[in-house]
């Protein structure tokens, strides 16, 4: 395997979050600062975040707009972030992905774990969070400390403890 920075090699997306661990204000600020410094087309920085800490009103509203299958485990994350982008410029979704990727690498550097979800109720998030016009929700990012995988329901435990697989590099190349 090609030499890969440990921040990328050890990163994974768990579902088992510690249900009592909290993130400090400095940790949340560090994650958002990493996102802020992500590259963006024309330096537009078209990403926006809503921060919900476990059991606060913002977190409850974000959680309510996730499928029930994901609510089972996402409710244990210390923080749920709504990742949204401006509808203008058109590069917003691409740039938001860059920002969330930077946030994810920073989380790994802090010993935190991130699980991204894109199967969300977009219209529900707009309404429940009273998002301004021109802001489109795209994903929810669960962040926290690693929990006990054996606390998960059996179907999730199997996925949580399975070996990680990635497609071979040749499968990703178009020509």
Short mmCIF file of C-alpha atoms in Angstrom, two decimals:
data_model
loop_
_atom_site.label_atom_id
_atom_site.label_comp_id
_atom_site.label_asym_id
_atom_site.label_seq_id
_atom_site.Cartn_x
_atom_site.Cartn_y
_atom_site.Cartn_z
CA UNK A 1 0.00 0.00 0.00
CA UNK A 2 1.13 3.53 -0.73
CA UNK A 3 2.30 5.53 2.27
CA UNK A 4 -0.74 7.37 3.66
CA UNK A 5 -0.84 9.87 6.52
CA UNK A 6 -2.18 8.20 9.67
CA UNK A 7 -4.89 10.86 9.93
CA UNK A 8 -6.45 9.38 6.80
CA UNK A 9 -5.47 5.75 7.37
CA UNK A 10 -7.12 5.47 10.81
CA UNK A 11 -10.20 7.54 10.04
CA UNK A 12 -13.46 5.62 10.02
CA UNK A 13 -17.13 6.32 10.54
CA UNK A 14 -18.42 4.54 13.64
CA UNK A 15 -21.99 4.31 14.84
CA UNK A 16 -20.99 3.57 18.43
CA UNK A 17 -20.57 6.93 20.14
CA UNK A 18 -19.99 7.39 23.87
CA UNK A 19 -23.42 8.55 25.11
CA UNK A 20 -22.00 10.64 27.99
CA UNK A 21 -18.80 12.11 26.53
CA UNK A 22 -18.99 15.80 25.67
CA UNK A 23 -16.97 17.98 23.32
CA UNK A 24 -15.39 21.09 24.76
CA UNK A 25 -16.06 24.47 23.22
CA UNK A 26 -12.43 24.52 22.06
CA UNK A 27 -12.87 21.17 20.27
CA UNK A 28 -16.01 22.35 18.45
CA UNK A 29 -14.29 25.62 17.53
CA UNK A 30 -11.27 23.68 16.22
CA UNK A 31 -13.50 21.58 13.96
CA UNK A 32 -15.28 24.64 12.58
CA UNK A 33 -11.97 26.46 12.14
CA UNK A 34 -10.65 23.53 10.06
CA UNK A 35 -13.77 23.77 7.89
CA UNK A 36 -13.31 27.53 7.58
CA UNK A 37 -9.84 27.06 6.10
CA UNK A 38 -10.93 24.57 3.45
CA UNK A 39 -10.33 25.57 -0.17
CA UNK A 40 -13.28 27.06 -2.01
CA UNK A 41 -14.00 28.29 -5.51
CA UNK A 42 -13.19 31.99 -5.66
CA UNK A 43 -12.77 31.92 -1.86
CA UNK A 44 -16.57 32.13 -1.59
CA UNK A 45 -16.69 29.83 1.47
CA UNK A 46 -20.35 28.95 0.78
CA UNK A 47 -20.71 26.49 3.65
CA UNK A 48 -22.80 27.04 6.75
CA UNK A 49 -23.18 24.92 9.88
CA UNK A 50 -25.74 24.58 12.65
CA UNK A 51 -24.27 23.12 15.83
CA UNK A 52 -26.42 20.93 18.04
CA UNK A 53 -25.03 19.58 21.29
CA UNK A 54 -26.55 16.36 22.61
CA UNK A 55 -30.00 17.05 24.06
CA UNK A 56 -30.11 20.78 23.23
CA UNK A 57 -32.94 22.09 21.07
CA UNK A 58 -30.85 22.35 17.89
CA UNK A 59 -29.65 18.77 18.27
CA UNK A 60 -33.22 17.55 18.84
CA UNK A 61 -34.40 19.32 15.67
CA UNK A 62 -31.55 17.90 13.61
CA UNK A 63 -32.07 14.40 15.03
CA UNK A 64 -35.80 14.50 14.24
CA UNK A 65 -34.94 14.91 10.56
CA UNK A 66 -32.84 11.75 10.34
CA UNK A 67 -34.32 8.38 9.41
CA UNK A 68 -35.33 6.27 12.43
CA UNK A 69 -32.61 3.73 11.58
CA UNK A 70 -29.96 6.44 12.08
CA UNK A 71 -31.60 8.10 15.07
CA UNK A 72 -30.94 4.88 17.00
CA UNK A 73 -27.23 5.61 17.15
CA UNK A 74 -26.83 9.29 16.15
CA UNK A 75 -28.59 10.41 19.34
CA UNK A 76 -25.47 9.31 21.27
CA UNK A 77 -23.07 11.60 19.37
CA UNK A 78 -21.84 14.55 21.42
CA UNK A 79 -22.60 16.94 18.57
CA UNK A 80 -24.77 16.86 15.46
CA UNK A 81 -23.75 19.41 12.86
CA UNK A 82 -26.01 20.38 10.02
CA UNK A 83 -23.76 20.97 7.01
CA UNK A 84 -25.42 23.32 4.52
CA UNK A 85 -24.35 25.38 1.54
CA UNK A 86 -25.44 28.55 -0.16
CA UNK A 87 -27.38 27.98 -3.38
CA UNK A 88 -25.25 30.64 -5.07
CA UNK A 89 -22.44 30.07 -6.13
CA UNK A 90 -23.08 26.78 -7.92
CA UNK A 91 -19.88 25.26 -6.51
CA UNK A 92 -21.51 25.25 -3.05
CA UNK A 93 -22.00 21.46 -2.69
CA UNK A 94 -18.44 20.74 -3.85
CA UNK A 95 -16.98 23.36 -1.54
CA UNK A 96 -19.10 22.12 1.37
CA UNK A 97 -17.66 18.64 0.82
CA UNK A 98 -14.17 20.12 1.10
CA UNK A 99 -15.11 21.87 4.35
CA UNK A 100 -16.58 18.71 5.87
CA UNK A 101 -13.52 16.72 4.79
CA UNK A 102 -11.24 19.21 6.54
CA UNK A 103 -13.45 19.08 9.63
CA UNK A 104 -13.25 15.26 9.55
CA UNK A 105 -9.45 15.21 9.38
CA UNK A 106 -9.26 17.73 12.23
CA UNK A 107 -11.61 15.55 14.30
CA UNK A 108 -9.32 12.57 13.72
CA UNK A 109 -6.33 14.66 14.84
CA UNK A 110 -8.23 15.46 18.07
CA UNK A 111 -9.07 11.79 18.71
CA UNK A 112 -12.72 12.33 17.75
CA UNK A 113 -14.87 10.36 15.35
CA UNK A 114 -17.20 11.56 12.61
CA UNK A 115 -20.04 9.84 10.78
CA UNK A 116 -21.61 11.72 7.86
CA UNK A 117 -25.25 11.24 6.86
CA UNK A 118 -26.83 12.46 3.64
CA UNK A 119 -30.16 10.65 3.90
CA UNK A 120 -31.87 13.52 5.74
CA UNK A 121 -35.19 15.35 5.48
CA UNK A 122 -33.97 18.50 3.74
CA UNK A 123 -37.33 20.32 3.83
CA UNK A 124 -37.79 19.36 7.48
CA UNK A 125 -34.38 20.77 8.39
CA UNK A 126 -35.14 24.05 6.59
CA UNK A 127 -38.43 24.38 8.49
CA UNK A 128 -37.32 23.09 11.90
CA UNK A 129 -34.14 25.18 11.98
CA UNK A 130 -35.75 28.19 10.28
CA UNK A 131 -32.91 28.37 7.75
CA UNK A 132 -32.69 31.55 5.69
CA UNK A 133 -33.50 31.60 1.99
CA UNK A 134 -30.57 30.53 -0.14
CA UNK A 135 -29.22 28.04 2.43
CA UNK A 136 -29.62 24.39 1.45
CA UNK A 137 -29.08 21.58 3.97
CA UNK A 138 -26.92 18.83 2.57
CA UNK A 139 -25.72 16.49 5.33
CA UNK A 140 -25.64 15.88 9.05
CA UNK A 141 -22.29 15.20 10.68
CA UNK A 142 -22.30 13.22 13.94
CA UNK A 143 -19.20 13.89 16.05
CA UNK A 144 -18.09 12.36 19.32
CA UNK A 145 -15.87 9.99 21.17
CA UNK A 146 -15.88 6.29 20.43
CA UNK A 147 -18.39 4.26 22.39
CA UNK A 148 -18.94 0.59 23.08
CA UNK A 149 -19.88 -1.20 19.84
CA UNK A 150 -21.60 -3.91 21.90
CA UNK A 151 -24.18 -1.32 22.97
CA UNK A 152 -25.46 -1.24 19.38
CA UNK A 153 -28.38 -3.31 18.09
CA UNK A 154 -27.23 -6.58 16.50
CA UNK A 155 -27.62 -5.38 12.89
CA UNK A 156 -25.42 -2.36 13.57
CA UNK A 157 -22.92 -4.34 15.65
CA UNK A 158 -22.17 -6.57 12.64
CA UNK A 159 -21.48 -3.51 10.48
CA UNK A 160 -19.49 -1.79 13.22
CA UNK A 161 -17.12 -4.69 13.79
CA UNK A 162 -16.70 -5.80 10.17
CA UNK A 163 -13.39 -5.25 8.41
CA UNK A 164 -13.11 -2.00 6.48
CA UNK A 165 -12.94 -2.38 2.72
CA UNK A 166 -12.13 0.07 -0.03
CA UNK A 167 -12.35 -0.43 -3.77
CA UNK A 168 -9.01 -1.01 -5.45
CA UNK A 169 -7.52 2.16 -6.90
CA UNK A 170 -7.88 0.80 -10.43
CA UNK A 171 -11.68 0.69 -9.95
CA UNK A 172 -11.68 4.46 -9.35
CA UNK A 173 -9.80 5.40 -12.49
CA UNK A 174 -11.79 6.28 -15.60
CA UNK A 175 -8.90 5.98 -18.06
#
